[in-house]
Amino acid sequence: MSIGLVILALYLVLMVVIGIVAGRLQKSTAHFWVGNRGFGAPVLAVAILASIMHGGTVIGGTGAIAAQGATVLNNLSFALGFLVVLLFMAEKLRAFGGFTLPDFLGDRYESNNFRAFAALVVLVSAIVSLIAQTKSMGLVVQQMSGLSPSVSLILATAIFVFYTSIGGMLAAVWTDIAQWLFMTVGLGSLLVVLWGELGGLTGMALAAEKAAPGWTSLTGIGWTQTGFWTWHLVWFIAYFTRIEFVTKMYTAKDERTAKASVAWGLLLVLIFFSITVFYGGAARALVWDQLRTPDEAFPVLVKTYLSPLWASLALAGVAAAAMSTVSSLLLLSGAAIAHDLLRKCYYEPQGIEKTEEYYLNVSRLTLLGVGLVALVGAFFTPTLVLTIVSYAVALTGAAFAMPMLLGLVWPRTSPQAAYYSSVGGFAGSGLWAVLTESGYPWAKAVHPIFPGLVLSIIIIFALTMVTEPASPETIKRFFP
């Protein structure tokens, strides 16, 4: 038996054990969806990092950076997005004390129609992102185990669906911490070797620039001007609308803890993203000619420069990164169906009461269904991993950016304006993504988030001027 298969087996067994132990502590939907709101700042900061530093970032990010330059991952975009959450969202979302993002939008804008639409956006976006993460895990499991691509995808999907459906948010956060340790050891081992091989950060930059002139420039390689700026707009918007990030504010002990976790989480994210930039430069300088697609950059670096033991640990780190994001997305999908659509939009308006066990079972069945859809999508989606992730965040960003931000800072924002702004933003970005994937050159020049966001901004300001705001009671609740 290979060392890779042994490490993979131990890692997967650990995830299953954590899921079983956490499952015994699940007593209600509050435990399952938000960990009974009991997490401190250090734990939550690591959970934020683990859910953001996903397999798409490591595999897709390394490949995209190798292909198009260091500017692919712009730390300033991430930092500004985190700043929006820190200044305007963390405290208010925790004080609101909901379960999901549609929870906030439905209550703030007094609309179950908006709540239902937002739940569907969360579900669609989560599935798109899960396809990317499942692809990442399939690549890693195949590299570690030598199993076929099909078996690798199925095995990875079965494990993350199992431990998330059993243990809920508690299992997600506990596994986030374990996965962060795997990420740190595994990714750090490759960093040490490549640092010595290239002579540090300066040596990497010089080697990458020599291999691909323009790699170190601010505009990178092969970007159009509009494509470059809208790409960075995507990641700014993404980090204050990213559902697996902002909904973690609900899990904090209190408002102060929520804000502290964002600040510490940003520091960890910037460190890990900077390491990914280093990997991208190393791939361009050292192994570019060996790659069939950019997504192979990280696995090829690992196999070329690490011993079997350390290579297995590094790949386990990538699997950990992907699984940590997957568990959050699965929980959000389950809550969107069980809590937002069934409980809030169907049963409660009719005065029908259902037990906590009923909603937990619906949530778990949803996790299974979403996992299967993502698995099928991973088999039949040829697009690069990071591109898929960018489409997912474009959909949520265009749909939620304006209703979320203005709903927390501008009392006048009207329910009708917010709802139609969200629908317009989602439809605009979704249509543009389809046109981009269909090969239209003029569509490829601009990232799908841009037309959707512009449409969303126009609608929300125009309609707010001619429609009524929320009731005084709701405004007082959100602007005490």
Tab-separated table of C-alpha atoms in Angstrom:
chain	number	residue	atom	x	y	z
A	1	MET	CA	0.000	0.000	0.000
A	2	SER	CA	1.403	3.441	-0.967
A	3	ILE	CA	2.157	6.099	1.646
A	4	GLY	CA	-0.314	8.401	-0.125
A	5	LEU	CA	-3.138	5.939	0.299
A	6	VAL	CA	-2.266	5.443	3.991
A	7	ILE	CA	-2.274	9.194	4.720
A	8	LEU	CA	-5.474	9.666	2.742
A	9	ALA	CA	-7.147	6.857	4.668
A	10	LEU	CA	-6.043	8.268	8.037
A	11	TYR	CA	-7.232	11.738	7.066
A	12	LEU	CA	-10.632	10.528	5.903
A	13	VAL	CA	-11.085	8.367	9.003
A	14	LEU	CA	-10.339	11.411	11.178
A	15	MET	CA	-13.033	13.425	9.346
A	16	VAL	CA	-15.562	10.629	9.843
A	17	VAL	CA	-14.743	10.301	13.565
A	18	ILE	CA	-15.139	14.048	14.080
A	19	GLY	CA	-18.486	13.918	12.301
A	20	ILE	CA	-19.732	11.060	14.487
A	21	VAL	CA	-18.615	12.712	17.739
A	22	ALA	CA	-20.107	16.066	16.752
A	23	GLY	CA	-23.306	14.345	15.664
A	24	ARG	CA	-23.916	13.138	19.208
A	25	LEU	CA	-24.044	16.767	20.382
A	26	GLN	CA	-26.695	17.892	17.878
A	27	LYS	CA	-29.844	18.766	19.822
A	28	SER	CA	-31.573	21.352	17.606
A	29	THR	CA	-31.385	23.298	14.371
A	30	ALA	CA	-29.423	25.978	16.256
A	31	HIS	CA	-26.753	23.378	17.030
A	32	PHE	CA	-26.793	21.991	13.498
A	33	TRP	CA	-26.737	25.233	11.497
A	34	VAL	CA	-24.853	27.715	13.725
A	35	GLY	CA	-23.069	25.598	16.364
A	36	ASN	CA	-25.398	26.957	19.080
A	37	ARG	CA	-23.668	30.360	18.600
A	38	GLY	CA	-20.812	29.348	20.868
A	39	PHE	CA	-17.531	29.930	18.995
A	40	GLY	CA	-14.773	32.264	20.190
A	41	ALA	CA	-12.672	34.559	17.993
A	42	PRO	CA	-9.582	32.299	17.513
A	43	VAL	CA	-11.646	29.255	16.547
A	44	LEU	CA	-13.895	31.301	14.279
A	45	ALA	CA	-10.911	33.008	12.593
A	46	VAL	CA	-9.461	29.610	11.691
A	47	ALA	CA	-12.891	28.457	10.489
A	48	ILE	CA	-13.165	31.560	8.283
A	49	LEU	CA	-9.729	30.875	6.799
A	50	ALA	CA	-10.464	27.189	6.244
A	51	SER	CA	-13.794	27.869	4.530
A	52	ILE	CA	-12.284	30.546	2.257
A	53	MET	CA	-8.878	28.968	1.537
A	54	HIS	CA	-10.527	26.225	-0.464
A	55	GLY	CA	-9.318	23.718	-3.011
A	56	GLY	CA	-10.213	26.146	-5.777
A	57	THR	CA	-7.812	28.676	-4.291
A	58	VAL	CA	-4.905	26.250	-3.943
A	59	ILE	CA	-5.315	24.274	-7.182
A	60	GLY	CA	-7.171	26.798	-9.335
A	61	GLY	CA	-5.305	29.777	-7.866
A	62	THR	CA	-1.864	28.263	-8.386
A	63	GLY	CA	-2.730	27.410	-11.984
A	64	ALA	CA	-4.308	30.757	-12.816
A	65	ILE	CA	-1.413	32.686	-11.250
A	66	ALA	CA	1.090	30.596	-13.172
A	67	ALA	CA	-0.774	31.323	-16.398
A	68	GLN	CA	-1.689	34.997	-15.970
A	69	GLY	CA	0.647	36.498	-13.394
A	70	ALA	CA	0.859	37.340	-9.711
A	71	THR	CA	-1.953	39.860	-9.962
A	72	VAL	CA	-4.578	37.088	-10.322
A	73	LEU	CA	-4.901	37.019	-6.517
A	74	ASN	CA	-5.046	40.665	-5.497
A	75	ASN	CA	-4.727	40.854	-1.718
A	76	LEU	CA	-6.028	44.427	-1.733
A	77	SER	CA	-9.372	43.226	-3.131
A	78	PHE	CA	-9.693	40.639	-0.363
A	79	ALA	CA	-8.671	43.113	2.345
A	80	LEU	CA	-11.217	45.704	1.229
A	81	GLY	CA	-13.960	43.078	1.145
A	82	PHE	CA	-13.099	41.987	4.692
A	83	LEU	CA	-13.086	45.643	5.748
A	84	VAL	CA	-16.692	46.027	4.598
A	85	VAL	CA	-17.688	43.024	6.739
A	86	LEU	CA	-15.719	44.335	9.718
A	87	LEU	CA	-17.123	47.873	9.595
A	88	PHE	CA	-20.703	47.346	8.464
A	89	MET	CA	-21.809	43.725	8.773
A	90	ALA	CA	-20.218	41.580	11.487
A	91	GLU	CA	-21.752	43.296	14.511
A	92	LYS	CA	-25.205	43.794	13.003
A	93	LEU	CA	-25.502	40.292	11.585
A	94	ARG	CA	-24.555	38.733	14.928
A	95	ALA	CA	-26.985	41.013	16.754
A	96	PHE	CA	-29.705	39.956	14.302
A	97	GLY	CA	-29.027	36.334	15.262
A	98	GLY	CA	-30.421	34.531	12.241
A	99	PHE	CA	-29.458	31.230	10.686
A	100	THR	CA	-28.930	32.188	7.041
A	101	LEU	CA	-28.417	35.147	4.738
A	102	PRO	CA	-31.985	34.808	3.386
A	103	ASP	CA	-33.077	35.079	7.044
A	104	PHE	CA	-31.616	38.581	7.211
A	105	LEU	CA	-32.907	39.675	3.798
A	106	GLY	CA	-36.409	38.332	4.454
A	107	ASP	CA	-36.733	40.088	7.820
A	108	ARG	CA	-34.993	43.339	6.824
A	109	TYR	CA	-37.167	43.760	3.760
A	110	GLU	CA	-40.355	42.201	5.187
A	111	SER	CA	-40.695	39.801	2.279
A	112	ASN	CA	-40.985	36.042	2.151
A	113	ASN	CA	-40.765	36.314	-1.633
A	114	PHE	CA	-37.315	37.838	-1.211
A	115	ARG	CA	-36.429	35.199	1.373
A	116	ALA	CA	-37.421	32.410	-1.015
A	117	PHE	CA	-35.553	33.933	-3.954
A	118	ALA	CA	-32.443	34.462	-1.820
A	119	ALA	CA	-32.610	30.832	-0.678
A	120	LEU	CA	-32.649	29.691	-4.308
A	121	VAL	CA	-29.677	31.951	-5.102
A	122	VAL	CA	-27.771	30.428	-2.176
A	123	LEU	CA	-28.637	26.936	-3.394
A	124	VAL	CA	-27.570	27.585	-7.006
A	125	SER	CA	-24.376	29.392	-6.010
A	126	ALA	CA	-23.479	26.687	-3.493
A	127	ILE	CA	-23.918	23.966	-6.121
A	128	VAL	CA	-21.735	25.842	-8.636
A	129	SER	CA	-19.009	26.321	-6.032
A	130	LEU	CA	-19.345	22.726	-4.833
A	131	ILE	CA	-18.695	21.492	-8.365
A	132	ALA	CA	-15.340	23.313	-8.256
A	133	GLN	CA	-14.452	21.967	-4.812
A	134	THR	CA	-15.449	18.425	-5.770
A	135	LYS	CA	-13.232	18.638	-8.860
A	136	SER	CA	-10.352	19.800	-6.647
A	137	MET	CA	-10.806	16.955	-4.204
A	138	GLY	CA	-11.104	14.403	-6.991
A	139	LEU	CA	-7.771	15.561	-8.445
A	140	VAL	CA	-6.086	15.350	-5.058
A	141	VAL	CA	-7.522	11.974	-4.051
A	142	GLN	CA	-6.451	10.580	-7.429
A	143	GLN	CA	-2.902	11.907	-6.967
A	144	MET	CA	-2.654	10.498	-3.431
A	145	SER	CA	-4.274	7.126	-3.914
A	146	GLY	CA	-3.712	6.179	-7.539
A	147	LEU	CA	-7.439	5.461	-7.847
A	148	SER	CA	-9.290	6.284	-11.048
A	149	PRO	CA	-10.739	9.806	-11.448
A	150	SER	CA	-14.304	8.493	-11.129
A	151	VAL	CA	-13.645	6.525	-7.933
A	152	SER	CA	-11.686	9.461	-6.471
A	153	LEU	CA	-14.575	11.874	-7.031
A	154	ILE	CA	-17.124	9.473	-5.544
A	155	LEU	CA	-14.984	8.702	-2.481
A	156	ALA	CA	-14.327	12.377	-1.709
A	157	THR	CA	-17.999	13.273	-2.109
A	158	ALA	CA	-19.165	10.420	0.131
A	159	ILE	CA	-16.856	11.481	2.971
A	160	PHE	CA	-17.717	15.192	3.074
A	161	VAL	CA	-21.450	14.548	2.729
A	162	PHE	CA	-21.303	12.008	5.570
A	163	TYR	CA	-19.492	14.033	8.216
A	164	THR	CA	-21.397	17.240	7.444
A	165	SER	CA	-24.834	15.605	7.469
A	166	ILE	CA	-24.090	13.874	10.772
A	167	GLY	CA	-22.265	16.599	12.694
A	168	GLY	CA	-23.576	19.900	11.321
A	169	MET	CA	-21.788	23.191	11.998
A	170	LEU	CA	-19.956	21.761	15.001
A	171	ALA	CA	-18.411	19.078	12.807
A	172	ALA	CA	-17.706	21.705	10.134
A	173	VAL	CA	-15.765	23.928	12.541
A	174	TRP	CA	-13.966	21.048	14.296
A	175	THR	CA	-12.944	19.632	10.937
A	176	ASP	CA	-11.981	23.168	9.840
A	177	ILE	CA	-9.439	23.253	12.673
A	178	ALA	CA	-8.089	19.791	11.835
A	179	GLN	CA	-8.002	20.725	8.152
A	180	TRP	CA	-6.187	23.981	8.923
A	181	LEU	CA	-3.468	21.943	10.639
A	182	PHE	CA	-3.212	19.682	7.575
A	183	MET	CA	-3.082	22.761	5.340
A	184	THR	CA	-0.350	24.381	7.423
A	185	VAL	CA	1.879	21.290	7.546
A	186	GLY	CA	1.200	20.138	4.002
A	187	LEU	CA	1.401	23.468	2.196
A	188	GLY	CA	4.256	24.643	4.410
A	189	SER	CA	6.397	21.654	3.460
A	190	LEU	CA	6.186	22.553	-0.229
A	191	LEU	CA	6.899	26.204	0.532
A	192	VAL	CA	10.124	25.320	2.358
A	193	VAL	CA	11.414	23.197	-0.531
A	194	LEU	CA	10.497	25.683	-3.269
A	195	TRP	CA	11.868	28.603	-1.244
A	196	GLY	CA	15.251	26.912	-1.217
A	197	GLU	CA	14.993	25.845	-4.858
A	198	LEU	CA	14.282	29.367	-6.119
A	199	GLY	CA	16.176	31.462	-3.579
A	200	GLY	CA	13.213	32.991	-1.772
A	201	LEU	CA	10.552	35.429	-2.913
A	202	THR	CA	12.902	37.556	-5.009
A	203	GLY	CA	14.353	34.499	-6.739
A	204	MET	CA	10.861	33.227	-7.529
A	205	ALA	CA	9.791	36.575	-9.010
A	206	LEU	CA	12.924	36.851	-11.162
A	207	ALA	CA	12.597	33.258	-12.401
A	208	ALA	CA	8.886	33.631	-13.219
A	209	GLU	CA	9.494	36.934	-15.011
A	210	LYS	CA	12.293	35.370	-17.057
A	211	ALA	CA	10.075	32.441	-18.020
A	212	ALA	CA	7.088	34.675	-18.826
A	213	PRO	CA	7.863	38.386	-19.360
A	214	GLY	CA	5.168	40.464	-17.705
A	215	TRP	CA	4.369	37.880	-15.021
A	216	THR	CA	5.343	40.249	-12.187
A	217	SER	CA	3.673	43.334	-13.690
A	218	LEU	CA	0.535	44.854	-12.192
A	219	THR	CA	-1.447	43.857	-15.278
A	220	GLY	CA	-0.100	40.311	-15.603
A	221	ILE	CA	-0.236	38.269	-18.822
A	222	GLY	CA	-3.030	38.109	-21.372
A	223	TRP	CA	-5.544	40.353	-19.610
A	224	THR	CA	-7.769	42.837	-21.397
A	225	GLN	CA	-8.154	46.077	-19.470
A	226	THR	CA	-11.842	45.503	-18.734
A	227	GLY	CA	-11.229	41.854	-17.889
A	228	PHE	CA	-8.481	42.803	-15.448
A	229	TRP	CA	-10.492	45.381	-13.499
A	230	THR	CA	-13.716	43.410	-13.418
A	231	TRP	CA	-11.788	40.317	-12.219
A	232	HIS	CA	-10.621	42.250	-9.175
A	233	LEU	CA	-14.076	43.721	-8.694
A	234	VAL	CA	-15.323	40.131	-8.423
A	235	TRP	CA	-13.110	39.379	-5.426
A	236	PHE	CA	-13.816	42.651	-3.655
A	237	ILE	CA	-17.556	42.034	-3.905
A	238	ALA	CA	-17.082	38.342	-3.168
A	239	TYR	CA	-15.575	38.872	0.238
A	240	PHE	CA	-18.446	40.804	1.702
A	241	THR	CA	-21.131	38.667	0.056
A	242	ARG	CA	-19.488	35.267	0.335
A	243	ILE	CA	-22.160	33.195	2.021
A	244	GLU	CA	-19.842	30.724	3.754
A	245	PHE	CA	-17.999	33.712	5.279
A	246	VAL	CA	-20.654	36.236	6.327
A	247	THR	CA	-23.018	33.622	7.774
A	248	LYS	CA	-20.277	32.548	10.179
A	249	MET	CA	-21.019	35.791	12.044
A	250	TYR	CA	-24.134	34.040	13.356
A	251	THR	CA	-21.965	31.396	15.049
A	252	ALA	CA	-19.942	33.836	17.206
A	253	LYS	CA	-20.501	34.110	20.949
A	254	ASP	CA	-21.346	37.802	20.673
A	255	GLU	CA	-20.933	40.907	18.476
A	256	ARG	CA	-17.422	41.697	19.714
A	257	THR	CA	-16.273	38.148	18.964
A	258	ALA	CA	-17.719	38.365	15.452
A	259	LYS	CA	-15.707	41.518	14.666
A	260	ALA	CA	-12.504	40.126	16.171
A	261	SER	CA	-12.797	36.925	14.168
A	262	VAL	CA	-13.002	38.932	10.926
A	263	ALA	CA	-9.824	40.865	11.742
A	264	TRP	CA	-7.823	37.757	12.674
A	265	GLY	CA	-9.319	35.804	9.796
A	266	LEU	CA	-8.126	38.439	7.311
A	267	LEU	CA	-4.563	38.168	8.600
A	268	LEU	CA	-4.582	34.386	8.149
A	269	VAL	CA	-6.180	34.642	4.690
A	270	LEU	CA	-3.588	37.140	3.434
A	271	ILE	CA	-0.751	34.892	4.630
A	272	PHE	CA	-2.138	31.809	2.894
A	273	PHE	CA	-3.042	33.686	-0.293
A	274	SER	CA	0.481	35.093	-0.500
A	275	ILE	CA	1.833	31.537	-0.296
A	276	THR	CA	-0.437	30.600	-3.210
A	277	VAL	CA	1.056	33.450	-5.268
A	278	PHE	CA	4.503	31.996	-4.537
A	279	TYR	CA	3.355	28.565	-5.748
A	280	GLY	CA	2.033	30.101	-8.953
A	281	GLY	CA	5.346	31.788	-9.701
A	282	ALA	CA	7.232	28.613	-8.905
A	283	ALA	CA	5.020	26.627	-11.269
A	284	ARG	CA	5.607	29.098	-14.088
A	285	ALA	CA	9.355	29.018	-13.568
A	286	LEU	CA	9.849	25.309	-12.894
A	287	VAL	CA	7.161	23.040	-14.343
A	288	TRP	CA	5.085	25.030	-16.835
A	289	ASP	CA	6.178	22.919	-19.808
A	290	GLN	CA	4.992	19.742	-18.054
A	291	LEU	CA	1.372	20.856	-17.645
A	292	ARG	CA	-1.572	19.881	-19.830
A	293	THR	CA	-3.836	22.419	-18.073
A	294	PRO	CA	-3.051	25.133	-15.501
A	295	ASP	CA	-5.041	23.222	-12.857
A	296	GLU	CA	-2.259	20.601	-12.839
A	297	ALA	CA	0.343	23.141	-11.632
A	298	PHE	CA	0.106	22.433	-7.907
A	299	PRO	CA	-0.056	18.604	-8.129
A	300	VAL	CA	2.908	18.551	-10.518
A	301	LEU	CA	4.965	20.782	-8.203
A	302	VAL	CA	4.193	18.428	-5.341
A	303	LYS	CA	5.114	15.260	-7.225
A	304	THR	CA	8.285	16.806	-8.650
A	305	TYR	CA	9.795	18.419	-5.547
A	306	LEU	CA	8.543	16.459	-2.524
A	307	SER	CA	9.190	12.942	-1.297
A	308	PRO	CA	6.180	10.585	-1.308
A	309	LEU	CA	5.525	11.224	2.397
A	310	TRP	CA	5.619	15.002	2.186
A	311	ALA	CA	3.830	15.001	-1.156
A	312	SER	CA	0.994	13.076	0.447
A	313	LEU	CA	0.830	15.548	3.338
A	314	ALA	CA	0.794	18.485	0.916
A	315	LEU	CA	-2.015	16.940	-1.130
A	316	ALA	CA	-3.884	16.129	2.079
A	317	GLY	CA	-3.627	19.844	2.845
A	318	VAL	CA	-5.375	20.647	-0.434
A	319	ALA	CA	-8.058	18.048	0.252
A	320	ALA	CA	-8.509	19.670	3.660
A	321	ALA	CA	-8.865	23.098	2.072
A	322	ALA	CA	-11.547	21.856	-0.313
A	323	MET	CA	-13.470	19.877	2.311
A	324	SER	CA	-13.564	22.775	4.775
A	325	THR	CA	-15.352	24.954	2.203
A	326	VAL	CA	-17.627	22.113	1.119
A	327	SER	CA	-18.999	21.509	4.609
A	328	SER	CA	-20.020	25.169	4.971
A	329	LEU	CA	-21.697	25.225	1.548
A	330	LEU	CA	-23.580	22.009	2.257
A	331	LEU	CA	-24.922	23.356	5.546
A	332	LEU	CA	-26.049	26.556	3.847
A	333	SER	CA	-27.840	24.524	1.177
A	334	GLY	CA	-29.628	22.454	3.789
A	335	ALA	CA	-30.686	25.507	5.773
A	336	ALA	CA	-31.892	27.263	2.598
A	337	ILE	CA	-34.370	24.458	1.932
A	338	ALA	CA	-35.346	23.417	5.463
A	339	HIS	CA	-35.348	26.789	7.222
A	340	ASP	CA	-35.912	29.458	4.584
A	341	LEU	CA	-38.186	27.761	2.060
A	342	LEU	CA	-40.123	25.246	4.157
A	343	ARG	CA	-40.217	26.731	7.662
A	344	LYS	CA	-40.304	30.471	6.936
A	345	CYS	CA	-42.018	30.605	3.555
A	346	TYR	CA	-44.426	27.665	3.709
A	347	TYR	CA	-45.226	26.206	7.113
A	348	GLU	CA	-45.100	29.187	9.497
A	349	PRO	CA	-47.250	31.497	7.298
A	350	GLN	CA	-49.955	28.795	7.412
A	351	GLY	CA	-49.617	28.306	11.156
A	352	ILE	CA	-48.260	24.772	10.727
A	353	GLU	CA	-45.748	23.623	13.335
A	354	LYS	CA	-43.067	21.066	12.586
A	355	THR	CA	-40.575	19.535	15.002
A	356	GLU	CA	-36.871	20.345	15.130
A	357	GLU	CA	-36.201	16.747	14.114
A	358	TYR	CA	-38.252	17.245	10.946
A	359	TYR	CA	-36.186	20.258	9.847
A	360	LEU	CA	-32.942	18.475	10.706
A	361	ASN	CA	-33.959	15.502	8.565
A	362	VAL	CA	-34.943	17.757	5.647
A	363	SER	CA	-31.622	19.553	5.941
A	364	ARG	CA	-29.691	16.281	5.910
A	365	LEU	CA	-31.599	14.976	2.887
A	366	THR	CA	-30.856	18.250	1.110
A	367	LEU	CA	-27.158	17.831	1.858
A	368	LEU	CA	-27.256	14.412	0.210
A	369	GLY	CA	-29.082	15.694	-2.859
A	370	VAL	CA	-26.806	18.705	-3.318
A	371	GLY	CA	-23.729	16.520	-2.902
A	372	LEU	CA	-24.965	14.203	-5.674
A	373	VAL	CA	-25.689	17.131	-8.005
A	374	ALA	CA	-22.195	18.540	-7.387
A	375	LEU	CA	-20.674	15.119	-8.060
A	376	VAL	CA	-22.450	14.844	-11.410
A	377	GLY	CA	-21.435	18.413	-12.264
A	378	ALA	CA	-17.793	17.681	-11.456
A	379	PHE	CA	-17.811	14.816	-13.969
A	380	PHE	CA	-19.113	16.954	-16.825
A	381	THR	CA	-17.682	20.455	-16.252
A	382	PRO	CA	-14.440	21.115	-18.177
A	383	THR	CA	-14.013	24.752	-17.072
A	384	LEU	CA	-11.012	25.598	-14.865
A	385	VAL	CA	-11.631	25.383	-11.122
A	386	LEU	CA	-10.989	29.044	-10.245
A	387	THR	CA	-13.220	30.217	-13.100
A	388	ILE	CA	-16.099	28.116	-11.750
A	389	VAL	CA	-15.591	29.581	-8.273
A	390	SER	CA	-15.575	33.105	-9.722
A	391	TYR	CA	-18.955	32.428	-11.381
A	392	ALA	CA	-20.392	31.261	-8.068
A	393	VAL	CA	-19.254	34.371	-6.210
A	394	ALA	CA	-20.428	36.549	-9.116
A	395	LEU	CA	-23.962	35.193	-8.751
A	396	THR	CA	-24.147	35.867	-5.013
A	397	GLY	CA	-22.217	39.134	-5.281
A	398	ALA	CA	-24.459	40.642	-7.940
A	399	ALA	CA	-27.602	39.378	-6.202
A	400	PHE	CA	-26.749	40.308	-2.612
A	401	ALA	CA	-24.139	43.113	-2.526
A	402	MET	CA	-26.487	46.078	-2.735
A	403	PRO	CA	-29.422	44.675	-0.691
A	404	MET	CA	-27.037	43.522	2.061
A	405	LEU	CA	-24.851	46.604	2.299
A	406	LEU	CA	-27.571	49.235	1.875
A	407	GLY	CA	-29.898	47.239	4.112
A	408	LEU	CA	-27.398	47.687	6.943
A	409	VAL	CA	-26.371	51.308	6.349
A	410	TRP	CA	-29.325	53.061	4.644
A	411	PRO	CA	-32.716	52.833	6.390
A	412	ARG	CA	-34.508	54.291	3.352
A	413	THR	CA	-33.730	51.252	1.154
A	414	SER	CA	-37.133	49.883	0.181
A	415	PRO	CA	-38.221	46.236	0.120
A	416	GLN	CA	-39.359	46.389	-3.513
A	417	ALA	CA	-36.106	47.998	-4.627
A	418	ALA	CA	-33.970	45.448	-2.779
A	419	TYR	CA	-35.927	42.486	-4.143
A	420	TYR	CA	-35.888	43.534	-7.796
A	421	SER	CA	-32.275	44.656	-7.492
A	422	SER	CA	-31.351	41.167	-6.323
A	423	VAL	CA	-33.317	39.472	-9.103
A	424	GLY	CA	-31.796	41.772	-11.725
A	425	GLY	CA	-28.260	41.304	-10.453
A	426	PHE	CA	-28.552	37.515	-10.361
A	427	ALA	CA	-30.153	37.306	-13.804
A	428	GLY	CA	-27.643	39.713	-15.353
A	429	SER	CA	-24.590	37.852	-14.035
A	430	GLY	CA	-26.051	34.434	-14.779
A	431	LEU	CA	-26.867	35.341	-18.377
A	432	TRP	CA	-23.419	36.868	-18.905
A	433	ALA	CA	-21.726	33.733	-17.522
A	434	VAL	CA	-23.687	31.599	-20.005
A	435	LEU	CA	-22.652	33.898	-22.862
A	436	THR	CA	-19.023	33.748	-21.698
A	437	GLU	CA	-19.019	29.955	-21.592
A	438	SER	CA	-20.703	29.925	-25.018
A	439	GLY	CA	-17.590	31.558	-26.440
A	440	TYR	CA	-18.736	35.067	-27.358
A	441	PRO	CA	-15.564	37.233	-27.436
A	442	TRP	CA	-17.348	40.412	-26.335
A	443	ALA	CA	-18.767	38.574	-23.299
A	444	LYS	CA	-15.342	37.224	-22.316
A	445	ALA	CA	-13.954	40.760	-22.176
A	446	VAL	CA	-15.925	41.527	-18.992
A	447	HIS	CA	-16.408	39.260	-15.982
A	448	PRO	CA	-20.076	38.284	-15.417
A	449	ILE	CA	-20.259	40.116	-12.095
A	450	PHE	CA	-19.956	43.526	-13.738
A	451	PRO	CA	-23.177	43.690	-15.798
A	452	GLY	CA	-25.147	42.082	-12.985
A	453	LEU	CA	-23.800	44.482	-10.365
A	454	VAL	CA	-24.397	47.549	-12.527
A	455	LEU	CA	-27.986	46.461	-13.146
A	456	SER	CA	-28.469	45.798	-9.426
A	457	ILE	CA	-27.169	49.267	-8.482
A	458	ILE	CA	-29.391	51.049	-11.002
A	459	ILE	CA	-32.511	49.184	-9.888
A	460	ILE	CA	-32.029	49.602	-6.143
A	461	PHE	CA	-31.440	53.358	-6.239
A	462	ALA	CA	-34.093	54.071	-8.869
A	463	LEU	CA	-36.850	52.063	-7.164
A	464	THR	CA	-35.968	53.247	-3.650
A	465	MET	CA	-36.725	56.793	-4.786
A	466	VAL	CA	-40.283	55.887	-5.846
A	467	THR	CA	-41.303	53.150	-3.385
A	468	GLU	CA	-41.962	53.056	0.348
A	469	PRO	CA	-39.325	51.976	2.899
A	470	ALA	CA	-39.857	49.166	5.379
A	471	SER	CA	-42.186	49.711	8.328
A	472	PRO	CA	-41.031	51.890	11.251
A	473	GLU	CA	-40.878	48.780	13.464
A	474	THR	CA	-38.455	47.013	11.093
A	475	ILE	CA	-36.307	50.113	10.641
A	476	LYS	CA	-36.097	50.532	14.411
A	477	ARG	CA	-35.111	46.869	14.788
A	478	PHE	CA	-32.198	47.144	12.356
A	479	PHE	CA	-31.233	50.757	13.140
A	480	PRO	CA	-31.798	51.046	16.922
